[in-house]
Amino acid sequence: MIMINLEIAALSAAYADGSLTPEAMLDEVYARIAARGERPTWIHIVPQADAARQLEAASARKAAGADLPLFGIPFAVKDNIDVAGLPTTAGCPDFAFMPDRSATVVQRLIAAGAILIGKTNLDQFATGLVGTRSPYGACSSVFDERYVSGGSSAGSGVAVGAGLVSFALGTDTAGSGRVPAAFNNIVGLKPTKGLVSTSGVLPACRTQDVVSIFAGTAGDALAVLQVAGAYDETDAYSRKAPPAAVQPASWPVGFRFGVPADGLEFFGDEAAATLFRSAVERLTALGGTAVEVDFTPFRDAAQLLYSGPWVAERLAAIRGFAETKPDSIHPVVRGIILGAATISAADAFDGFYKLADLTRRAEAEWAKMDVFLLPTTGTTYTIEELLADPVRLNSNLGLYTNFVNLMDLSAIAMPAGFRESGPKKGLPFGVTLIGRTFADGALATLADRFHRAQALPIGATGRLPEGPALQVEASASGTVRLAVVGAHLTGQPLNHQLTGRQARLLRAARTAPGYRLYALAGTSPAKPGLVRDPDGAGGIEVEVWELTETAFGSFVAEVPPPMAIGTVTLEDGGTVKGFLCEPIALIGAEDITGHGGWRRWLAR
């Protein structure tokens, strides 16, 4: 086997420059699967000859001029999602049926050129967060076979974590698109409910289910969501999302991220607690401000998912089968689903009322924050521990995930380091960013920054992310983005020239290499000069602001010589308008490039 990088951008670039063919990619993917073995990750694998035919069809459409954003990208789907020509088992052989057509989301991905490799194992009927409740075998973490993989989208998480496919679809009702991400050191994007069609997806709780996306990076996950997410009139729960929902978005300096004031529980896993504290520090270093919030309404809502009426939805999804063939259902799953038979309509309304009350109480906490940071799980367990105590330990894993769909929130789980001590040393830990409805693109943007700041490998591959960082879309029509470096920064004497024009602070950033910063002589107020220099180290702090074109024009009219407005390249490769300086102004100026920015030089 050769080491092919399966990141979407990397594969696409390799195909474009001829250094890799999609046929060679398929050869390696199938070689990796053969080396690892079919079970327990997979329930059905598409024969390589059939995958090659998918590729031939996509190649023909591409040659005819079709736009295929996922051309030649290998993926997998959880086996509660229909694929024409393959049985849907939901992890229960006696339940299996052959669908007439593929789920809408699968159709969209294949239409975009993606290559389906197979269907993955799951906690039966998508009931569980552990990956041990399947007759096809218990999945384990790609880092230690003694520990659970997370579920219910167990095989999908493992397939990405082991480097077998570029991305995989799961489903998420209680956290099944996030817990496997944490336990396999990958990204798990849980979209807003209704953003991705669930037509052709076997329900767990139909009102709460979403199709989730596992990938190596947040950028890859968002690229898939941009294809997968679309309104589907055949799905009664599909929603028309604003275009911005699936686009990258800037985060201003000082964005507020919530952390529980108390109530954080790590179940004795001190290494996990340490890593969460590090995650708070890292998000602060990225420009965020931590604010304490009351976790109580979120925690109480989380408990409703399995103690309230939503368990009855699981029974409704498979009632006929559950009542006629109960012995075909995994004992733990059977106990949960058939236990819902005693829930009455009055119980259901009581649950709806309680959830509405908790959601209203949570509004007071959302007023304090722009995004919520939580551990994806407080800890992890061995397969042996889960088999011995399946319900209680599963419930522990859902503490920070169960409430999200009930409260109609968006979320993305991301890697946050490895335990360095204790009995679980070497196992990955993950955190989740939670946002409001349709904040999916914004969350992915922040998650990408957080992930790349840690220099963590993708899954267990040992390979660091190589694809480009997630880029923010160009300015909205009628606006201009401007980088400022000195007296116009927040809190500096000329910042009013921006705020007085209703400019909006987008984010802090740094310049690319090739720039120097000087403290100019004889200026009042004191001003710096940013100058292009091929030998300049760059990395100079700037703030990026957004103004209307009219406001930008009036602003430029006030810029005095020797200052000028030009184009500045940022460290992420993006370009914006920005302050530059004429060389004549450098007479008597001090080179302050090594200080990193104007504020640091002033502080000196």
XYZ file of C-alpha atoms in Angstrom:
604
model
C 0.000 0.000 0.000
C 1.114 3.548 -0.717
C 0.312 6.421 1.609
C -2.425 8.377 -0.102
C -3.867 11.361 1.703
C -7.648 10.928 1.614
C -8.509 14.527 2.524
C -10.961 15.807 -0.064
C -8.881 18.813 -1.132
C -5.710 16.702 -1.294
C -7.338 14.016 -3.444
C -8.889 16.580 -5.765
C -5.553 18.353 -6.186
C -3.728 15.073 -6.843
C -6.260 14.097 -9.509
C -5.947 17.534 -11.111
C -2.134 17.514 -11.333
C -1.949 13.886 -12.423
C 0.082 12.657 -9.451
C -2.729 10.227 -8.550
C -5.551 8.576 -10.456
C -8.926 7.724 -8.929
C -8.303 4.117 -9.975
C -5.128 4.019 -7.862
C -7.080 5.524 -4.968
C -9.625 2.688 -5.199
C -6.843 0.104 -5.241
C -5.408 1.466 -2.020
C -8.762 1.887 -0.271
C -9.667 -1.740 -0.930
C -6.185 -2.872 0.081
C -6.551 -1.033 3.382
C -9.952 -2.614 3.994
C -8.581 -6.082 3.213
C -5.652 -5.550 5.573
C -7.936 -4.460 8.406
C -10.721 -6.975 7.746
C -14.398 -6.571 6.970
C -15.831 -7.152 10.439
C -16.777 -5.494 12.642
C -16.429 -2.138 10.844
C -18.474 -3.106 7.785
C -21.787 -4.879 7.228
C -21.704 -4.688 3.423
C -18.783 -3.760 1.168
C -19.373 -2.737 -2.433
C -17.279 -5.016 -4.693
C -14.342 -3.107 -6.120
C -15.568 -3.788 -9.649
C -18.850 -2.052 -8.790
C -16.995 0.892 -7.245
C -14.948 1.107 -10.448
C -18.183 1.304 -12.436
C -19.335 4.171 -10.224
C -16.052 5.893 -11.018
C -16.443 5.280 -14.751
C -19.904 6.834 -14.694
C -18.651 9.850 -12.736
C -15.673 10.240 -15.080
C -17.976 10.247 -18.106
C -20.162 12.948 -16.583
C -17.092 14.985 -15.646
C -15.733 14.692 -19.187
C -19.093 15.940 -20.450
C -18.696 19.100 -18.385
C -20.613 18.241 -15.205
C -19.525 19.991 -12.016
C -18.599 17.195 -9.580
C -17.256 18.719 -6.345
C -16.719 15.278 -4.773
C -15.319 13.526 -7.844
C -13.443 10.361 -6.897
C -13.917 10.819 -3.139
C -14.507 7.472 -1.330
C -17.192 7.360 1.350
C -19.229 5.000 3.520
C -22.753 5.109 4.956
C -24.245 3.754 8.152
C -26.447 0.738 7.539
C -29.679 2.424 8.530
C -29.403 4.588 5.395
C -30.786 3.085 2.186
C -28.531 2.263 -0.750
C -30.126 0.767 -3.856
C -28.777 -2.717 -4.479
C -27.670 -3.296 -0.880
C -29.862 -4.482 2.005
C -30.622 -2.143 4.880
C -30.169 -4.123 8.118
C -30.064 -1.435 10.841
C -27.785 -3.917 12.570
C -30.478 -6.632 12.708
C -30.246 -9.435 10.097
C -33.871 -10.541 10.541
C -35.079 -6.993 9.864
C -33.124 -6.608 6.601
C -34.907 -5.383 3.472
C -33.843 -4.363 -0.025
C -34.708 -0.708 -0.729
C -36.005 0.335 -4.140
C -33.906 3.490 -4.192
C -31.047 5.129 -2.344
C -31.677 7.709 0.344
C -31.816 11.274 -0.957
C -28.526 12.153 0.733
C -26.756 9.190 -0.896
C -28.138 10.159 -4.295
C -26.831 13.703 -3.881
C -23.342 12.542 -2.927
C -23.066 10.080 -5.815
C -24.395 12.744 -8.192
C -21.501 14.945 -6.977
C -19.006 12.254 -7.978
C -18.395 10.547 -4.630
C -17.690 6.787 -4.709
C -19.624 4.581 -2.283
C -17.406 1.911 -0.693
C -19.843 0.219 1.666
C -22.255 0.243 4.597
C -21.022 0.323 8.156
C -21.863 -1.336 11.456
C -23.972 0.344 14.118
C -25.644 -0.078 17.464
C -28.771 -1.928 16.420
C -31.615 0.346 15.292
C -29.322 3.284 16.094
C -29.979 2.771 19.805
C -26.821 3.382 21.788
C -23.705 5.519 22.029
C -21.269 2.635 22.396
C -20.887 0.449 19.273
C -21.264 -2.845 21.157
C -24.929 -3.637 20.375
C -24.619 -5.419 17.050
C -24.639 -9.066 15.930
C -21.980 -8.075 13.388
C -19.485 -7.521 16.210
C -18.527 -4.815 18.675
C -16.524 -1.987 17.143
C -13.557 -0.663 19.094
C -11.574 2.566 19.110
C -8.896 2.702 16.431
C -6.433 3.508 19.229
C -7.108 0.589 21.577
C -9.206 -2.469 20.775
C -10.168 -2.806 24.438
C -12.134 0.457 24.341
C -15.447 1.236 22.667
C -15.608 3.052 19.352
C -18.630 5.075 20.330
C -21.975 4.618 18.650
C -24.457 4.230 17.304
C -22.564 5.250 14.139
C -19.729 2.987 15.218
C -18.477 1.641 11.897
C -18.646 5.036 10.203
C -16.437 6.594 12.870
C -13.939 3.734 12.672
C -13.852 3.789 8.849
C -12.747 7.425 8.857
C -10.512 7.121 11.926
C -8.664 4.174 10.387
C -8.157 6.023 7.095
C -10.351 3.704 5.013
C -12.523 6.428 3.442
C -12.462 10.207 3.153
C -15.786 10.670 4.914
C -18.716 8.652 6.191
C -22.365 9.285 6.941
C -23.827 8.462 10.313
C -27.040 9.425 11.994
C -27.375 11.408 15.193
C -30.286 11.481 17.608
C -28.566 11.462 20.986
C -24.955 12.070 19.979
C -24.237 9.247 17.544
C -22.544 11.598 15.092
C -20.290 13.045 17.790
C -19.274 10.352 20.300
C -17.546 8.144 17.663
C -15.663 11.252 16.508
C -14.299 11.806 20.015
C -13.234 8.187 20.460
C -11.515 7.989 17.054
C -9.837 11.437 16.902
C -11.840 12.782 13.956
C -14.445 15.472 13.261
C -18.175 14.777 13.609
C -20.519 17.389 12.148
C -24.094 17.177 13.432
C -26.154 19.442 11.190
C -29.198 21.415 12.204
C -32.314 19.243 12.067
C -33.860 19.236 8.598
C -30.769 20.585 6.845
C -29.962 17.160 5.350
C -32.855 15.047 4.106
C -33.700 11.922 6.098
C -35.781 10.482 3.263
C -34.557 6.911 2.933
C -33.151 6.830 6.472
C -34.683 4.340 8.915
C -35.882 6.481 11.835
C -34.754 6.133 15.408
C -36.642 9.205 16.659
C -37.953 10.746 13.484
C -38.548 14.199 14.962
C -34.975 14.338 16.292
C -32.863 12.416 13.750
C -30.229 14.007 11.550
C -27.762 12.576 9.060
C -24.281 13.345 10.402
C -20.894 13.554 8.711
C -17.573 12.095 9.887
C -14.397 13.438 8.283
C -10.756 14.067 9.013
C -11.159 17.839 9.117
C -13.938 20.352 9.612
C -13.292 21.654 6.102
C -13.944 18.224 4.612
C -17.092 17.801 6.698
C -18.424 21.175 5.579
C -17.595 20.412 1.938
C -19.757 17.296 2.212
C -22.543 19.209 3.966
C -22.583 21.759 1.151
C -23.453 18.909 -1.230
C -25.659 16.881 1.097
C -27.694 19.714 2.558
C -30.730 20.703 0.518
C -34.458 21.015 0.924
C -36.298 17.788 0.075
C -40.035 17.956 -0.422
C -40.276 14.165 0.049
C -39.113 14.576 3.667
C -41.793 16.090 5.890
C -39.113 17.288 8.326
C -36.858 18.905 5.727
C -36.306 22.648 6.182
C -35.282 25.455 3.852
C -32.061 26.810 5.290
C -30.571 30.251 4.647
C -27.602 30.023 2.239
C -25.241 31.204 4.972
C -25.993 28.090 7.034
C -23.458 25.996 5.122
C -20.883 28.714 4.410
C -17.764 29.527 6.453
C -18.163 32.555 8.700
C -15.787 34.817 10.588
C -15.609 34.962 14.371
C -14.878 38.406 15.839
C -12.175 38.950 18.408
C -13.718 38.494 21.830
C -16.453 36.080 20.760
C -18.066 34.608 23.841
C -17.959 30.887 24.422
C -19.922 29.337 27.249
C -18.546 26.817 29.733
C -20.590 25.365 32.595
C -20.193 27.299 35.833
C -20.504 23.961 37.612
C -21.855 20.504 36.926
C -19.028 19.311 34.689
C -18.635 15.584 35.250
C -15.703 13.504 34.050
C -16.590 10.334 35.970
C -13.174 10.132 37.586
C -11.268 10.674 34.318
C -8.836 13.363 35.472
C -6.859 13.247 32.227
C -10.044 14.193 30.356
C -10.690 17.044 32.785
C -7.174 18.357 32.166
C -7.672 18.228 28.409
C -10.939 20.146 28.660
C -9.214 22.901 30.619
C -6.602 23.017 27.868
C -9.376 23.317 25.278
C -10.765 26.352 27.111
C -7.301 27.931 27.077
C -6.861 27.163 23.386
C -10.177 28.703 22.401
C -9.259 31.763 24.442
C -5.959 32.004 22.566
C -7.946 31.974 19.313
C -9.677 35.185 20.367
C -12.553 33.870 22.459
C -13.727 34.990 25.868
C -14.930 32.285 28.255
C -18.190 33.019 30.080
C -19.795 30.858 32.742
C -23.300 29.579 32.071
C -25.790 27.475 33.981
C -25.728 23.957 32.546
C -28.866 22.869 34.434
C -31.516 23.365 31.701
C -29.313 21.596 29.146
C -28.574 18.703 31.495
C -32.231 18.295 32.398
C -33.214 18.299 28.723
C -30.591 15.634 28.023
C -32.240 13.345 30.555
C -35.573 13.631 28.738
C -34.367 11.814 25.629
C -34.413 8.394 27.258
C -36.547 9.065 30.337
C -39.233 10.973 28.435
C -41.674 10.186 25.625
C -39.131 10.252 22.799
C -38.307 6.608 23.509
C -41.771 5.864 22.112
C -40.594 7.177 18.742
C -38.089 4.323 18.624
C -40.944 1.873 19.108
C -43.052 3.645 16.468
C -40.262 3.210 13.904
C -40.225 -0.606 14.144
C -43.388 -1.463 16.077
C -44.564 -4.286 13.827
C -41.167 -5.993 13.848
C -40.567 -5.423 17.569
C -43.911 -6.911 18.541
C -43.728 -9.942 16.231
C -40.014 -10.771 16.449
C -38.770 -9.420 19.772
C -36.172 -12.188 20.106
C -34.449 -10.917 16.965
C -33.569 -7.666 18.734
C -30.427 -7.216 20.817
C -31.426 -7.661 24.493
C -30.366 -4.168 25.588
C -32.017 -2.522 22.576
C -35.147 -4.643 23.066
C -35.427 -3.539 26.683
C -35.230 0.132 25.722
C -37.615 0.009 22.758
C -40.282 -2.324 24.142
C -40.162 -0.472 27.452
C -41.747 2.460 25.626
C -45.037 0.583 25.201
C -46.325 1.981 28.515
C -45.817 5.637 27.526
C -49.184 7.334 27.055
C -50.251 10.289 24.940
C -50.591 12.313 28.143
C -46.995 11.370 29.037
C -45.920 12.613 25.627
C -47.508 16.016 26.117
C -45.991 16.282 29.579
C -42.602 15.710 27.995
C -43.212 18.299 25.276
C -44.203 20.887 27.878
C -41.150 20.167 30.016
C -38.813 20.458 27.038
C -40.384 23.774 26.024
C -39.859 25.100 29.536
C -36.221 23.984 29.603
C -35.578 25.455 26.168
C -36.998 28.784 27.312
C -34.792 28.689 30.407
C -31.794 27.965 28.201
C -32.463 31.196 26.287
C -31.169 33.158 29.254
C -27.883 31.267 28.983
C -27.661 31.721 25.202
C -27.943 35.476 25.751
C -24.555 35.263 27.484
C -22.693 33.372 24.757
C -22.147 33.035 21.014
C -21.177 29.363 21.143
C -21.162 26.614 23.766
C -18.001 24.558 24.455
C -18.469 21.176 26.117
C -16.633 17.886 26.377
C -18.041 15.534 23.768
C -18.056 12.922 26.527
C -16.775 13.064 30.080
C -14.892 9.798 29.702
C -14.716 6.534 27.762
C -15.065 2.874 28.737
C -13.758 -0.518 27.809
C -15.994 -2.882 25.875
C -15.957 -5.164 28.904
C -17.204 -2.365 31.163
C -20.020 -1.482 28.758
C -21.175 -5.058 28.402
C -21.330 -5.404 32.188
C -23.258 -2.139 32.759
C -24.752 -1.178 29.381
C -27.498 1.293 30.296
C -25.885 3.403 33.016
C -22.546 3.824 31.274
C -24.241 4.591 27.950
C -26.221 7.289 29.761
C -22.979 8.773 31.089
C -21.693 9.122 27.534
C -24.778 11.136 26.538
C -24.519 13.765 29.271
C -23.167 16.445 26.912
C -24.861 15.299 23.706
C -28.477 14.236 24.344
C -29.987 17.723 24.601
C -28.686 19.148 21.320
C -31.301 17.857 18.885
C -34.118 18.246 21.396
C -33.262 21.950 21.645
C -32.820 22.307 17.855
C -29.154 23.240 17.982
C -26.217 22.659 15.635
C -22.952 21.045 16.742
C -19.535 19.868 15.625
C -17.277 17.523 17.560
C -13.526 17.889 17.125
C -10.296 16.380 18.454
C -8.812 17.991 21.564
C -5.710 15.964 22.384
C -4.677 12.674 23.926
C -4.651 11.589 27.547
C -1.081 11.755 28.837
C -1.573 9.915 32.110
C -3.838 7.546 33.996
C -5.333 4.196 33.003
C -6.616 5.610 29.693
C -3.277 7.071 28.645
C -2.962 7.411 24.872
C -6.696 7.557 24.172
C -8.073 10.606 22.348
C -10.354 13.204 23.903
C -12.803 15.432 22.072
C -14.805 18.587 22.625
C -17.907 19.898 20.898
C -18.872 23.365 19.747
C -22.631 23.873 19.947
C -24.442 26.703 18.216
C -27.876 27.962 17.393
C -30.028 26.652 14.568
C -28.304 26.920 11.151
C -24.939 27.947 12.651
C -23.349 24.934 10.912
C -20.890 26.793 8.680
C -19.809 29.161 11.427
C -19.162 26.274 13.818
C -17.121 24.433 11.195
C -14.977 27.532 10.646
C -14.151 27.842 14.332
C -13.666 24.089 14.703
C -11.173 24.118 11.837
C -9.122 26.846 13.514
C -9.225 24.971 16.823
C -8.246 21.637 15.239
C -5.335 23.002 13.201
C -3.949 24.946 16.160
C -3.178 21.650 17.907
C -1.237 19.874 15.127
C -3.087 16.607 15.794
C -3.128 13.708 13.314
C -6.299 12.673 11.518
C -7.705 9.600 13.222
C -4.990 7.045 13.859
C -3.260 7.603 10.520
C -0.416 9.688 11.943
C -1.019 12.183 9.131
C -1.507 15.839 9.989
C -4.132 17.795 8.039
C -2.591 18.838 4.746
C -5.552 20.339 2.946
C -6.090 24.100 3.093
C -7.585 25.738 6.137
C -11.284 26.466 5.904
C -11.627 29.788 4.130
C -14.226 32.429 4.883
C -16.330 33.382 1.903
C -15.599 36.632 0.122
C -17.303 39.746 1.376
C -21.021 39.996 0.921
C -22.141 41.992 -2.074
C -21.648 45.699 -1.490
C -19.054 45.316 1.273
C -15.259 45.490 1.556
C -12.962 43.808 4.068
C -10.126 45.900 5.472
C -7.084 44.869 7.543
C -5.842 47.449 10.046
C -2.567 47.287 11.982
C -2.184 50.311 14.239
C -4.159 53.306 15.427
C -7.361 51.872 13.939
C -7.243 48.695 16.048
C -9.914 48.148 18.702
C -9.214 50.451 21.632
C -6.767 52.631 19.680
C -7.318 56.370 19.050
C -8.520 56.164 15.433
C -10.792 53.149 15.802
C -13.768 55.544 15.844
C -13.226 56.123 12.121
C -14.382 52.542 11.617
C -17.065 52.228 14.280
C -18.500 55.610 13.282
C -19.139 54.120 9.839
C -20.855 51.062 11.344
C -17.924 48.841 10.333
C -18.080 45.316 11.736
C -15.092 43.624 13.364
C -14.770 40.155 11.850
C -11.666 38.618 13.403
C -8.061 38.910 14.442
C -5.519 37.549 11.971
C -1.858 37.718 10.990
C -0.135 38.612 7.766
C 1.559 36.081 5.560
C 5.382 36.148 5.338
C 6.748 38.964 3.195
C 5.830 41.958 5.364
C 7.618 44.167 7.873
C 6.110 46.547 10.416
C 7.713 49.880 11.353
C 6.987 52.469 14.037
C 6.930 55.703 12.035
C 8.753 58.763 13.295
C 6.988 62.015 14.121
C 3.370 60.836 13.825
C 0.533 61.869 16.120
C -1.143 59.762 17.218
C 1.658 57.213 16.921
C 1.267 55.102 13.796
C 2.904 52.050 12.301
C 3.744 51.408 8.669
C 3.205 48.014 7.057
C 5.599 47.456 4.165
C 5.995 44.654 1.646
C 9.442 43.042 1.874
C 10.241 39.620 0.399
C 12.590 38.981 3.341
C 10.071 40.073 5.970
C 9.060 37.471 8.544
C 5.414 38.517 8.491
C 3.099 37.094 11.158
C 2.047 40.638 12.060
C -1.186 41.023 14.006
C -4.064 42.702 12.198
C -7.805 43.064 12.651
C -10.130 42.448 9.726
C -13.144 44.766 9.541
C -16.039 44.850 7.091
C -17.509 48.098 5.718
C -20.057 48.940 3.075
C -18.554 50.140 -0.210
C -19.831 53.644 0.490
C -18.295 53.698 3.960
C -15.036 52.309 2.598
C -14.857 55.043 -0.003
C -15.304 57.803 2.564
C -12.789 56.101 4.852
C -10.112 55.947 2.124
C -10.660 59.626 1.410
C -9.457 60.388 4.958
C -6.251 58.312 4.708
C -3.332 60.805 4.694
C 0.000 60.274 2.944
C 2.375 58.502 3.272
C -0.246 55.898 4.171
C -2.080 54.058 1.391
C -4.651 51.311 0.954
C -3.491 48.233 -0.943
C -4.024 44.478 -0.875
C -2.684 42.459 2.082
C -2.185 38.681 2.100
C -3.056 36.926 5.358
C -1.402 33.834 6.825
C -4.316 31.629 5.715
C -3.694 32.676 2.098
C -6.706 34.987 1.885
C -6.408 38.583 0.698
C -8.114 41.741 1.942
C -7.658 45.457 1.494
C -5.299 46.913 4.054
C -3.032 49.735 5.187
C 0.362 49.898 3.474
C 3.049 52.529 3.676
C 5.112 54.472 1.096
C 8.876 53.782 1.431
C 9.665 57.473 2.041
C 7.970 57.225 5.427
C 10.586 54.749 6.654
C 13.204 57.494 7.145
C 13.890 57.437 10.881
C 11.355 54.605 11.452
C 12.005 51.651 13.791
C 11.598 48.100 12.490
C 9.269 46.447 15.015
C 8.446 43.312 13.005
C 9.821 41.007 15.675
C 7.302 42.266 18.208
C 4.426 40.648 16.288
C 2.135 43.636 16.193
C 1.443 47.217 17.169
C -0.161 46.503 20.535
C 2.793 44.404 21.682
C 5.224 47.129 20.695
C 3.208 49.753 22.533
C 3.061 47.511 25.608
C 6.846 47.257 25.569
